[in-house]
Amino acid sequence: MKILVAVKRVVDYAVKVRVRPDRTAVDTASVKMSMNPFCEIAVEEALRLREAGAAAEVIAATVGPAQAADTLRTALAMGADRAVHVLHDPDPARPLLPLAVAKVLRALALQENPGLVILGKQAIDDDCNQTGQMLAALLNWPQGTFASKVIIDKDKQKATVEREVDGGTETICLDLPAVITTDLRLNQPRYATLPNIMKAKSKVIKKVTPAELNVDIRSDMEVVQVDEPPKRKAGVILSSVDELLDKLKNEAHVL
Amino acid sequence: MAMAAALVAGALRRGRAGGARNVAGEALRRLVSTLVVAEHEGGLVKPSSLSALAAAEAIAKDNKVSLLLAGSGPALHKAAEHAASSHPLVNEVLVADSDVFAHPLAEPWAELLHSVQKKGGYSHVIASSTSFGKNLLPRAAALLDVSPVTDVTAISEPRVFVRPIYAGNALCTVRYTGENPCMMSIRSTSFSPNTESMSETKVAPITQVDLSFLSEESSSKSSWVNLTSQDTERPDLANARVVVTGGRGLKSAENFKLLEQLAEKLGAAVGATRAAVDAGYVPNELQVGQTGKIVAPELYIAFGVSGAIQHLAGMRDSKVIVAVNKDADAPIFQVADYGIVGDLFDVLGQLLEKIPDKK
């Protein structure tokens, strides 16, 4: 079985982003970019399933501008076998929406016939948490979102997924093929070693356009403006617990 | 030549849209009807779903709301009765009673939502941004070929919304320009149910949903195995009035018991940072942050929390923030209203001593 993993290039999670003065977007020029952390976990999980014998091949895919190829190289250096780069230059006023990405991934899934597609549960830039669910719907496959544990039964063609839900941990069982999205606690992604980074340079990244996949990248969302969140007024440092209790009771009135 | 034609066409489109906006806005307001996908527990509609009703009110004052409840058994019907008198805008309660909905599996639920939307032709569909809503709504949206808006925190026009991006470090205002329905998940801490309007007595009719759309296939591809939940006496983290949170500074699961004692006295919920969860001090459903729960209580007390971007994303809208940390440079102090620089165990001990037991 093949596993298709979707990865996204985003502003590095440790960067404190700034809103552009013209309020059209967040400033991403000359900011460190990395693979979305949830996507790293997705790649790692796919590699572990391959190493455990549950899968034969791991294909990484991304939709994005030319620079997004770096993110695919990272996935290849971690151990993915090959990659597909769907070239798309987004218009900042008309963001690339999860539905369009899901349609692209659906087209790739129909070409590659994977037994499993693994995605991150959300991208840390748009914080949408939609693409995996939408892909599952478009393929009419079952979905296991926010996965913290995945067990594949190859003979029965089933996946058992533990999910992080509001009340605790839920376990569900899915028929393969299925779509899984990763939560933070699914695994600890590996670092790419230098020899593997070198090896990744010779691995194949196939480039395609959405048009070649017959996907119309439509955006039904217009960014009106982007603002800084309201600043909180400066607080005070207190010297004792008594003072704190007094302030909470008599100034803030919350006790 | 072709490019010039495209430009003219673009200008025409823009001109039309611009001129027609006010008229269209008026028409839109008149035609607003909303489907709220509600969750229920123990025969009651969950508070997060009541927040979704408040969001429906924010879309239009005279919004006609249909409230959809699904599940099976007597608890569902009790919840339907609660739903029927939960908000004056509720025009009807739709009930889908089937064993297929006994557990929150996205596959049959999305088909249900798809079918109910096709029949009702609502202009808006709202669910709360719970793990249930996030799992279900995008799947249903893809079946309807529309793009939903995640985690809406404010509604300025029927199709213009504010939502946080980049872990709440920016607020993005978006206009939805697609087909109906306009689908969204709302951040429940941003919409508080209007208790005044809730007290009006109005009971909406309850209608059973025709379930003939359900195929064998929809319920066969996935199955529910079990739910491991933490039994807790505490109020629900997402809706608690007071939240006390511990970070890596708590040092052990044993020490978290001290936080629980304080929470007991304050009638508070206990939260945690990712570091505390990863270290195994507490289960992951207590995590507050970009990837965990979003809370906005009246009082948020953070012990041994440094204040990473991802954690702040989950609590920066709290009314009053108190931070206790021995590191005076910890970023948490930049958002705290009151801070104490010192040993958290010392402060915790004194608080336990000085706060009287809750009656």
Coordinates of C-alpha atoms in Angstrom, one line a residue:
Chain A
M1 CA 0.0 0.0 0.0
K2 CA 1.1 3.6 -0.7
I3 CA 0.7 6.4 1.7
L4 CA 0.2 10.0 0.5
V5 CA 1.2 12.7 2.8
A6 CA 0.3 16.4 2.3
V7 CA 2.8 19.0 3.6
K8 CA 2.6 22.8 3.8
R9 CA 5.2 25.5 3.9
V10 CA 4.4 28.0 6.6
V11 CA 6.0 30.7 8.7
D12 CA 8.2 29.0 11.3
Y13 CA 6.2 28.3 14.5
A14 CA 8.8 30.2 16.6
V15 CA 8.5 33.4 14.6
K16 CA 6.5 36.3 16.1
V17 CA 4.5 37.4 13.1
R18 CA 3.8 41.1 12.3
V19 CA 0.9 42.5 10.4
R20 CA 1.9 44.6 7.4
P21 CA 1.4 48.4 7.8
D22 CA -1.1 48.4 4.9
R23 CA -3.1 45.8 6.8
T24 CA -3.4 43.5 3.8
A25 CA -1.7 40.5 5.3
V26 CA 0.9 39.2 7.7
D27 CA 4.5 40.1 6.7
T28 CA 6.0 36.9 5.3
A29 CA 8.8 38.5 3.3
S30 CA 12.3 37.5 4.7
V31 CA 10.7 35.5 7.5
K32 CA 11.9 32.0 8.3
M33 CA 9.7 29.4 6.7
S34 CA 9.4 25.8 7.7
M35 CA 7.3 22.7 7.3
N36 CA 4.1 23.0 9.2
P37 CA 4.7 21.1 12.5
F38 CA 1.6 19.0 12.1
C39 CA 2.7 18.0 8.6
E40 CA 6.1 16.9 10.0
I41 CA 4.2 14.6 12.4
A42 CA 2.2 13.3 9.4
V43 CA 5.4 12.5 7.4
E44 CA 6.9 10.8 10.5
E45 CA 3.8 8.6 10.9
A46 CA 3.9 7.6 7.3
L47 CA 7.5 6.6 7.6
R48 CA 6.9 4.6 10.7
L49 CA 4.1 2.7 9.0
R50 CA 6.4 2.0 6.1
E51 CA 9.1 0.8 8.5
A52 CA 6.6 -1.4 10.3
G53 CA 5.8 -3.0 7.0
A54 CA 2.2 -1.6 6.7
A55 CA 3.1 0.5 3.7
A56 CA 5.5 0.1 0.7
E57 CA 5.9 3.7 -0.4
V58 CA 5.5 7.2 1.0
I59 CA 4.7 10.0 -1.4
A60 CA 4.8 13.6 -0.2
A61 CA 2.7 16.3 -1.9
T62 CA 2.3 20.0 -1.6
V63 CA 0.4 22.8 -3.2
G64 CA 2.2 26.1 -3.3
P65 CA 4.7 28.4 -5.0
A66 CA 8.2 27.4 -6.3
Q67 CA 9.7 27.8 -2.9
A68 CA 7.4 25.1 -1.5
A69 CA 9.8 22.6 -3.1
D70 CA 12.1 23.2 -0.1
T71 CA 9.4 21.7 2.1
L72 CA 9.1 18.6 -0.2
R73 CA 12.9 18.2 0.0
T74 CA 12.6 18.2 3.8
A75 CA 10.0 15.4 3.6
L76 CA 12.3 13.5 1.2
A77 CA 15.2 14.0 3.6
M78 CA 13.1 12.6 6.4
G79 CA 12.6 9.5 4.3
A80 CA 9.7 10.0 1.9
D81 CA 10.3 8.1 -1.4
R82 CA 9.2 10.7 -3.9
A83 CA 7.2 13.9 -4.1
V84 CA 4.6 15.8 -6.1
H85 CA 4.7 19.6 -6.3
V86 CA 1.4 21.2 -7.4
L87 CA 2.5 24.7 -8.5
H88 CA 0.3 27.5 -7.4
D89 CA 1.1 31.2 -6.7
P90 CA -1.4 32.5 -4.3
D91 CA -3.0 35.9 -4.5
P92 CA -2.8 37.4 -1.0
A93 CA -6.2 39.0 -1.3
R94 CA -7.7 35.7 -2.4
P95 CA -6.2 33.0 -0.1
L96 CA -5.7 29.4 -1.3
L97 CA -8.5 27.7 0.6
P98 CA -8.6 24.2 2.1
L99 CA -11.4 23.2 -0.4
A100 CA -9.1 23.9 -3.4
V101 CA -6.2 22.0 -1.7
A102 CA -8.6 19.1 -1.0
K103 CA -9.6 19.0 -4.6
V104 CA -6.0 18.9 -5.7
L105 CA -5.2 16.2 -3.3
R106 CA -8.3 14.3 -4.4
A107 CA -7.0 14.3 -8.0
L108 CA -3.6 13.1 -6.8
A109 CA -5.2 10.4 -4.7
L110 CA -7.2 9.2 -7.7
Q111 CA -3.9 9.0 -9.7
E112 CA -1.8 7.3 -7.0
N113 CA -4.4 5.1 -5.3
P114 CA -3.0 5.3 -1.8
G115 CA -4.4 3.2 1.0
L116 CA -4.0 6.1 3.3
V117 CA -3.7 9.8 3.1
I118 CA -2.1 11.5 6.2
L119 CA -2.3 15.3 6.8
G120 CA -1.7 17.6 9.7
K121 CA -4.8 18.5 11.7
Q122 CA -4.3 22.2 10.9
A123 CA -1.7 24.6 9.4
I124 CA -0.4 27.0 11.9
D125 CA -0.7 30.0 9.6
D126 CA -4.4 29.9 8.6
D127 CA -5.4 27.7 11.5
C128 CA -8.3 26.3 9.4
N129 CA -8.4 22.7 10.4
Q130 CA -10.4 21.7 7.3
T131 CA -8.4 20.1 4.5
G132 CA -8.3 16.5 5.7
Q133 CA -12.0 16.4 6.5
M134 CA -12.8 17.9 3.0
L135 CA -10.5 15.5 1.2
A136 CA -12.2 12.6 3.0
A137 CA -15.6 13.9 1.9
L138 CA -14.6 14.4 -1.7
L139 CA -13.2 10.9 -1.9
N140 CA -16.1 9.5 0.1
W141 CA -13.5 7.9 2.4
P142 CA -13.8 7.6 6.2
Q143 CA -11.8 10.1 8.3
G144 CA -9.8 9.8 11.5
T145 CA -9.1 13.4 12.6
F146 CA -6.8 14.6 15.5
A147 CA -5.1 11.2 15.7
S148 CA -2.9 10.5 18.6
K149 CA -2.4 6.8 17.8
V150 CA -2.8 4.9 14.5
I151 CA -2.8 1.1 14.1
I152 CA -3.1 -0.5 10.6
D153 CA -4.4 -4.0 10.1
K154 CA -3.2 -4.9 6.6
D155 CA -5.1 -8.1 6.4
K156 CA -8.4 -6.7 7.4
Q157 CA -7.7 -3.4 5.6
K158 CA -8.7 -1.4 8.6
A159 CA -7.2 1.4 10.6
T160 CA -7.8 1.9 14.4
V161 CA -7.4 5.5 15.3
E162 CA -7.3 7.1 18.7
R163 CA -8.5 10.6 18.5
E164 CA -8.0 13.6 20.8
V165 CA -11.5 14.9 21.5
D166 CA -12.9 17.4 24.0
G167 CA -14.0 14.9 26.6
G168 CA -10.9 12.6 26.4
T169 CA -9.7 10.1 23.9
E170 CA -12.0 8.4 21.4
T171 CA -11.2 5.3 19.5
I172 CA -12.7 4.6 16.1
C173 CA -12.2 2.0 13.4
L174 CA -12.0 2.9 9.7
D175 CA -12.1 0.9 6.5
L176 CA -9.1 1.6 4.3
P177 CA -8.6 3.6 2.2
A178 CA -9.0 6.4 4.7
V179 CA -7.9 9.9 5.6
I180 CA -6.1 10.6 8.9
T181 CA -5.1 14.0 10.4
T182 CA -2.4 14.2 13.0
D183 CA -2.5 15.7 16.5
L184 CA 0.7 16.8 18.3
R185 CA 0.9 13.8 20.4
L186 CA 0.9 11.2 17.6
N187 CA 4.7 11.0 17.4
Q188 CA 8.0 12.8 17.7
P189 CA 9.3 13.6 14.2
R190 CA 12.8 12.6 13.3
Y191 CA 15.6 15.0 12.2
A192 CA 16.9 14.5 8.7
T193 CA 20.6 13.4 8.9
L194 CA 23.1 14.9 6.5
P195 CA 23.5 11.8 4.4
N196 CA 19.7 11.6 4.1
I197 CA 19.6 15.3 3.1
M198 CA 22.2 14.5 0.4
K199 CA 20.3 11.5 -0.7
A200 CA 17.1 13.5 -0.9
K201 CA 18.7 15.7 -3.6
S202 CA 18.5 12.8 -6.1
K203 CA 14.9 11.9 -5.3
V204 CA 12.2 12.9 -7.8
I205 CA 9.9 15.9 -7.3
K206 CA 7.3 15.8 -10.0
K207 CA 5.9 19.2 -10.9
V208 CA 2.3 19.5 -12.1
T209 CA -0.2 22.4 -12.3
P210 CA -3.8 22.4 -11.0
A211 CA -4.9 22.7 -14.6
E212 CA -3.2 19.5 -15.5
L213 CA -5.1 17.9 -12.7
N214 CA -8.3 19.4 -13.9
V215 CA -8.7 21.3 -10.7
D216 CA -10.1 24.9 -10.8
I217 CA -8.5 26.8 -7.9
R218 CA -11.5 28.9 -6.8
S219 CA -11.4 31.2 -3.8
D220 CA -14.7 32.2 -2.2
M221 CA -13.0 34.2 0.5
E222 CA -11.8 37.8 0.2
V223 CA -9.5 39.2 2.8
V224 CA -10.9 42.5 3.8
Q225 CA -8.1 43.4 6.2
V226 CA -5.7 42.0 8.7
D227 CA -5.2 43.6 12.1
E228 CA -3.0 43.3 15.1
P229 CA -5.0 41.8 18.0
P230 CA -5.9 44.4 20.7
K231 CA -3.0 45.0 23.1
R232 CA -3.7 44.3 26.7
K233 CA -3.0 47.2 29.1
A234 CA 0.2 46.8 31.1
G235 CA -0.1 44.8 34.2
V236 CA 1.5 45.3 37.6
I237 CA 3.9 43.1 39.5
L238 CA 2.8 42.6 43.1
S239 CA 4.9 41.7 46.1
S240 CA 2.7 39.5 48.1
V241 CA -0.2 37.0 48.0
D242 CA -2.2 39.3 50.3
E243 CA -1.8 42.1 47.8
L244 CA -2.9 39.8 45.0
L245 CA -6.0 38.6 46.9
D246 CA -6.9 42.2 47.7
K247 CA -6.6 43.3 44.0
L248 CA -8.6 40.4 42.8
K249 CA -11.4 41.1 45.3
N250 CA -11.5 44.9 45.4
E251 CA -10.0 46.1 42.1
A252 CA -10.8 43.4 39.5
H253 CA -13.9 42.0 41.4
V254 CA -13.3 38.5 40.2
L255 CA -13.1 36.7 43.6
Chain B
M1 CA -6.3 41.7 -27.0
A2 CA -7.5 38.8 -24.8
M3 CA -5.9 40.4 -21.8
A4 CA -7.7 43.7 -22.5
A5 CA -11.0 41.8 -22.7
A6 CA -10.3 40.2 -19.5
L7 CA -9.6 43.5 -17.8
V8 CA -12.8 45.0 -19.1
A9 CA -14.8 42.0 -17.9
G10 CA -13.1 42.2 -14.5
A11 CA -14.0 45.9 -14.3
L12 CA -17.5 45.2 -15.2
R13 CA -17.8 42.5 -12.6
R14 CA -16.3 44.8 -9.9
G15 CA -18.6 47.7 -10.9
R16 CA -21.6 45.5 -10.7
A17 CA -20.6 44.0 -7.4
G18 CA -19.8 47.4 -5.9
G19 CA -23.0 49.1 -7.1
A20 CA -25.2 46.2 -6.1
R21 CA -23.6 45.6 -2.7
N22 CA -26.1 47.7 -0.7
V23 CA -29.1 46.3 -2.4
A24 CA -27.7 42.8 -2.2
G25 CA -26.9 43.4 1.5
E26 CA -30.5 44.4 2.1
A27 CA -31.8 41.4 0.3
L28 CA -29.4 39.2 2.1
R29 CA -30.5 40.4 5.5
R30 CA -34.1 39.6 4.5
L31 CA -33.2 36.1 3.3
V32 CA -31.2 35.1 6.3
S33 CA -32.1 31.7 7.7
T34 CA -29.7 29.7 9.8
L35 CA -29.2 26.1 10.6
V36 CA -27.4 25.6 13.9
V37 CA -25.9 22.2 14.4
A38 CA -26.2 21.6 18.1
E39 CA -24.5 19.2 20.5
H40 CA -26.3 17.8 23.5
E41 CA -25.5 15.9 26.7
G42 CA -27.6 14.5 29.5
G43 CA -30.8 15.9 27.9
L44 CA -29.6 19.4 27.6
V45 CA -28.2 21.5 24.7
K46 CA -24.5 22.1 25.4
P47 CA -23.5 25.7 26.4
S48 CA -21.2 25.9 23.3
S49 CA -24.2 25.3 21.1
L50 CA -26.1 28.1 22.9
S51 CA -23.2 30.3 21.9
A52 CA -23.8 29.3 18.3
L53 CA -27.4 30.7 18.7
A54 CA -25.9 34.0 19.9
A55 CA -23.8 34.0 16.7
A56 CA -27.0 33.4 14.7
E57 CA -28.4 36.5 16.4
A58 CA -25.3 38.5 15.5
I59 CA -25.8 37.6 11.8
A60 CA -29.4 39.1 11.8
K61 CA -31.7 40.2 14.6
D62 CA -34.6 38.5 12.9
N63 CA -32.7 35.4 11.9
K64 CA -34.9 32.4 11.4
V65 CA -33.0 29.6 13.1
S66 CA -33.5 25.9 12.7
L67 CA -31.7 23.9 15.3
L68 CA -30.5 20.4 14.4
L69 CA -30.1 17.7 17.0
A70 CA -29.1 14.1 16.3
G71 CA -28.6 11.1 18.4
S72 CA -30.8 8.3 19.8
G73 CA -32.9 7.5 22.8
P74 CA -34.8 9.5 25.4
A75 CA -31.9 11.9 26.1
L76 CA -32.2 13.2 22.5
H77 CA -35.9 14.0 22.9
K78 CA -35.3 15.7 26.3
A79 CA -32.6 17.8 24.7
A80 CA -35.0 18.6 21.8
E81 CA -37.5 20.0 24.3
H82 CA -34.7 22.1 25.9
A83 CA -33.7 23.3 22.4
A84 CA -37.2 24.3 21.6
S85 CA -37.3 26.9 24.3
S86 CA -33.6 27.7 24.3
H87 CA -33.7 31.0 22.3
P88 CA -36.4 33.2 20.9
L89 CA -34.9 33.0 17.4
V90 CA -35.3 29.2 17.3
N91 CA -38.0 28.7 14.7
E92 CA -38.0 24.9 14.6
V93 CA -36.0 22.0 16.1
L94 CA -35.0 19.3 13.7
V95 CA -34.5 15.9 15.4
A96 CA -32.6 13.0 13.7
D97 CA -33.2 9.9 15.8
S98 CA -31.2 6.9 14.7
D99 CA -28.6 4.6 16.2
V100 CA -26.3 5.8 13.4
F101 CA -26.0 9.1 15.3
A102 CA -25.5 7.5 18.7
H103 CA -21.8 8.4 18.4
P104 CA -20.3 11.4 16.8
L105 CA -18.9 9.8 13.6
A106 CA -18.3 12.4 10.9
E107 CA -19.5 10.2 7.9
P108 CA -23.2 9.8 8.7
W109 CA -23.4 13.2 10.4
A110 CA -22.0 15.0 7.3
E111 CA -24.6 13.2 5.2
L112 CA -27.3 14.3 7.6
L113 CA -26.1 17.9 7.5
H114 CA -25.9 17.8 3.7
S115 CA -29.4 16.4 3.4
V116 CA -30.9 18.9 5.8
Q117 CA -29.2 21.8 4.0
K118 CA -30.4 20.6 0.6
K119 CA -34.0 20.5 1.9
G120 CA -33.9 23.7 4.0
G121 CA -31.8 25.9 1.7
Y122 CA -30.4 27.9 4.6
S123 CA -28.3 30.9 4.0
H124 CA -26.0 30.1 7.0
V125 CA -24.9 27.0 8.8
I126 CA -23.2 27.4 12.2
A127 CA -21.5 24.9 14.5
S128 CA -19.4 25.6 17.5
S129 CA -15.6 25.1 17.2
T130 CA -15.5 22.0 19.4
S131 CA -13.8 18.8 18.4
F132 CA -17.2 17.7 17.2
G133 CA -17.8 20.8 15.1
K134 CA -14.3 20.8 13.6
N135 CA -14.6 17.2 12.6
L136 CA -18.0 17.5 11.0
L137 CA -18.4 20.9 9.4
P138 CA -15.6 20.8 6.8
R139 CA -16.7 17.4 5.7
A140 CA -20.3 18.6 5.2
A141 CA -19.0 21.8 3.5
A142 CA -17.0 19.7 0.9
L143 CA -20.1 17.7 0.2
L144 CA -21.9 21.0 -0.5
D145 CA -18.9 22.4 -2.4
V146 CA -18.6 25.5 -0.2
S147 CA -15.7 26.9 1.9
P148 CA -16.4 27.2 5.6
V149 CA -14.9 29.9 7.9
T150 CA -13.2 28.4 11.0
D151 CA -13.3 29.9 14.5
V152 CA -15.3 33.0 13.9
T153 CA -14.8 35.5 16.8
A154 CA -16.9 38.4 15.5
I155 CA -19.6 39.0 12.8
S156 CA -19.9 42.4 11.3
E157 CA -22.1 41.7 8.3
P158 CA -24.0 38.6 7.4
R159 CA -21.1 37.5 5.2
V160 CA -18.2 39.4 6.9
F161 CA -16.4 37.7 9.7
V162 CA -13.3 38.2 11.9
R163 CA -11.2 35.2 12.8
P164 CA -7.8 34.8 14.4
I165 CA -4.9 33.5 12.3
Y166 CA -1.3 32.7 13.2
A167 CA -2.2 31.5 16.7
G168 CA -4.2 34.7 17.4
N169 CA -1.3 37.0 16.5
A170 CA -3.4 38.5 13.8
L171 CA -7.1 39.0 13.2
C172 CA -8.3 38.5 9.7
T173 CA -11.5 40.0 8.4
V174 CA -12.9 38.0 5.5
R175 CA -15.8 38.3 3.2
Y176 CA -17.5 35.1 2.0
T177 CA -18.3 35.5 -1.7
G178 CA -19.4 31.9 -2.5
E179 CA -22.7 30.2 -2.9
N180 CA -25.1 29.5 0.0
P181 CA -24.8 28.2 2.6
C182 CA -22.2 30.3 4.3
M183 CA -20.8 27.8 6.8
M184 CA -18.9 28.7 9.9
S185 CA -17.6 27.3 13.2
I186 CA -17.7 29.9 15.9
R187 CA -15.5 30.3 18.9
S188 CA -17.9 29.9 21.7
T189 CA -16.0 32.1 24.2
S190 CA -16.6 35.1 21.8
F191 CA -20.4 34.8 21.7
S192 CA -22.2 34.8 25.1
P193 CA -25.8 33.8 25.0
N194 CA -28.0 36.8 25.7
T195 CA -29.7 35.7 29.0
E196 CA -32.3 38.4 28.7
S197 CA -33.7 37.2 25.5
M198 CA -33.5 33.6 26.7
S199 CA -36.0 34.2 29.4
E200 CA -38.8 35.0 26.9
T201 CA -41.1 32.0 26.8
K202 CA -41.4 30.7 23.3
V203 CA -41.5 27.1 22.4
A204 CA -40.6 26.1 18.8
P205 CA -42.1 23.1 17.1
I206 CA -40.1 19.9 17.0
T207 CA -39.9 18.1 13.6
Q208 CA -38.4 14.7 12.9
V209 CA -35.9 14.6 10.0
D210 CA -36.6 12.2 7.2
L211 CA -33.7 9.8 7.3
S212 CA -34.3 8.0 4.0
F213 CA -31.1 9.6 2.6
L214 CA -29.0 7.3 4.9
S215 CA -27.3 4.6 2.9
E216 CA -25.9 1.4 4.2
E217 CA -22.6 2.7 3.1
S218 CA -22.7 5.8 5.2
S219 CA -22.6 3.9 8.5
S220 CA -20.4 1.0 7.4
K221 CA -17.0 2.6 6.7
S222 CA -16.3 3.8 10.2
S223 CA -17.3 2.5 13.6
W224 CA -17.0 3.8 17.1
V225 CA -15.1 1.7 19.6
N226 CA -14.9 3.7 22.8
L227 CA -14.3 7.0 24.6
T228 CA -11.9 7.2 27.5
S229 CA -12.8 10.2 29.5
Q230 CA -11.3 11.7 32.6
D231 CA -13.9 11.7 35.3
T232 CA -13.8 15.1 36.8
E233 CA -15.9 17.1 39.3
R234 CA -14.5 20.3 37.9
P235 CA -16.5 22.6 35.7
D236 CA -15.9 22.3 31.9
L237 CA -12.6 23.9 31.0
A238 CA -14.0 25.8 27.9
N239 CA -16.8 27.4 29.9
A240 CA -15.4 27.8 33.4
R241 CA -15.6 31.2 35.1
V242 CA -12.2 30.7 36.7
V243 CA -9.3 28.6 35.2
V244 CA -6.1 27.8 37.1
T245 CA -3.3 26.5 34.8
G246 CA 0.0 24.8 35.5
G247 CA 3.1 24.6 33.2
R248 CA 6.4 22.8 33.3
G249 CA 7.2 24.7 36.5
L250 CA 4.8 22.5 38.4
K251 CA 7.5 19.7 38.0
S252 CA 5.2 16.7 38.6
A253 CA 1.8 15.2 38.4
E254 CA 1.8 15.0 42.2
N255 CA 2.2 18.8 42.4
F256 CA -0.8 19.3 40.0
K257 CA -2.9 18.0 42.9
L258 CA -2.1 21.3 44.7
L259 CA -3.6 23.1 41.7
E260 CA -6.7 20.9 41.9
Q261 CA -7.1 21.8 45.6
L262 CA -6.9 25.5 44.6
A263 CA -9.4 24.9 41.8
E264 CA -11.7 23.2 44.3
K265 CA -11.7 26.3 46.5
L266 CA -12.3 28.7 43.6
G267 CA -14.8 26.5 41.7
A268 CA -12.4 26.6 38.9
A269 CA -11.3 24.3 36.0
V270 CA -7.8 23.1 35.8
G271 CA -5.8 23.7 32.6
A272 CA -2.2 23.0 31.5
T273 CA 0.4 24.0 29.0
R274 CA 1.6 21.6 26.3
A275 CA 4.9 21.1 28.2
A276 CA 2.9 19.9 31.3
V277 CA 0.8 17.5 29.1
D278 CA 3.9 16.2 27.2
A279 CA 5.7 15.6 30.5
G280 CA 2.7 13.5 31.5
Y281 CA 1.6 15.6 34.5
V282 CA -2.0 15.8 33.2
P283 CA -4.1 14.3 30.3
N284 CA -4.1 16.2 27.0
E285 CA -7.7 17.4 27.1
L286 CA -6.6 19.9 29.7
Q287 CA -4.2 21.6 27.3
V288 CA -4.9 25.3 26.7
G289 CA -3.6 26.9 23.5
Q290 CA -3.6 27.0 19.7
T291 CA -3.8 23.3 19.5
G292 CA -5.8 22.7 22.6
K293 CA -8.7 24.4 24.2
I294 CA -9.5 28.1 23.8
V295 CA -10.6 29.7 27.0
A296 CA -11.7 33.2 28.0
P297 CA -12.7 33.0 31.7
E298 CA -13.2 35.9 34.0
L299 CA -10.0 35.0 35.9
Y300 CA -7.1 33.0 34.6
I301 CA -4.3 32.1 37.0
A302 CA -1.1 30.7 35.5
F303 CA 1.5 28.9 37.7
G304 CA 4.9 28.2 36.2
V305 CA 3.8 29.1 32.7
S306 CA 6.3 30.9 30.5
G307 CA 3.8 32.1 28.0
A308 CA 4.7 30.7 24.6
I309 CA 2.9 32.1 21.6
Q310 CA 0.9 28.9 21.2
H311 CA -0.3 29.0 24.8
L312 CA -1.2 32.7 24.7
A313 CA -3.4 31.9 21.7
G314 CA -5.6 29.9 24.0
M315 CA -6.1 32.3 26.9
R316 CA -5.2 35.9 25.8
D317 CA -8.9 36.9 25.8
S318 CA -9.4 36.1 29.5
K319 CA -10.7 39.1 31.5
V320 CA -8.1 39.1 34.2
I321 CA -4.9 37.2 33.9
V322 CA -2.7 36.4 36.9
A323 CA 0.8 35.0 36.4
V324 CA 3.1 33.4 39.1
N325 CA 6.5 32.7 37.8
K326 CA 10.0 32.9 39.2
D327 CA 11.4 34.2 35.9
A328 CA 10.7 37.9 35.8
D329 CA 11.4 38.0 32.0
A330 CA 8.8 35.3 31.2
P331 CA 6.6 36.5 28.3
I332 CA 3.5 35.6 30.3
F333 CA 4.1 38.8 32.4
Q334 CA 3.5 40.9 29.2
V335 CA -0.2 39.8 29.1
A336 CA -0.8 39.5 32.9
D337 CA -2.8 42.0 34.8
Y338 CA -1.2 41.0 38.0
G339 CA 2.0 39.2 38.4
I340 CA 4.0 37.7 41.2
V341 CA 7.7 37.0 40.6
G342 CA 8.5 34.2 43.0
D343 CA 8.3 30.5 43.9
L344 CA 5.0 29.2 42.7
F345 CA 4.8 26.5 45.5
D346 CA 5.2 29.3 48.1
V347 CA 2.4 31.3 46.4
L348 CA 0.2 28.3 45.9
G349 CA 0.6 27.3 49.5
Q350 CA -0.4 30.7 50.8
L351 CA -3.4 30.9 48.4
L352 CA -4.6 27.5 49.7
E353 CA -4.3 28.8 53.2
K354 CA -5.9 32.2 52.7
I355 CA -8.8 31.4 50.4
P356 CA -11.8 30.2 52.3
D357 CA -13.4 26.9 51.3
K358 CA -16.2 27.2 48.8
K359 CA -19.6 26.8 50.5

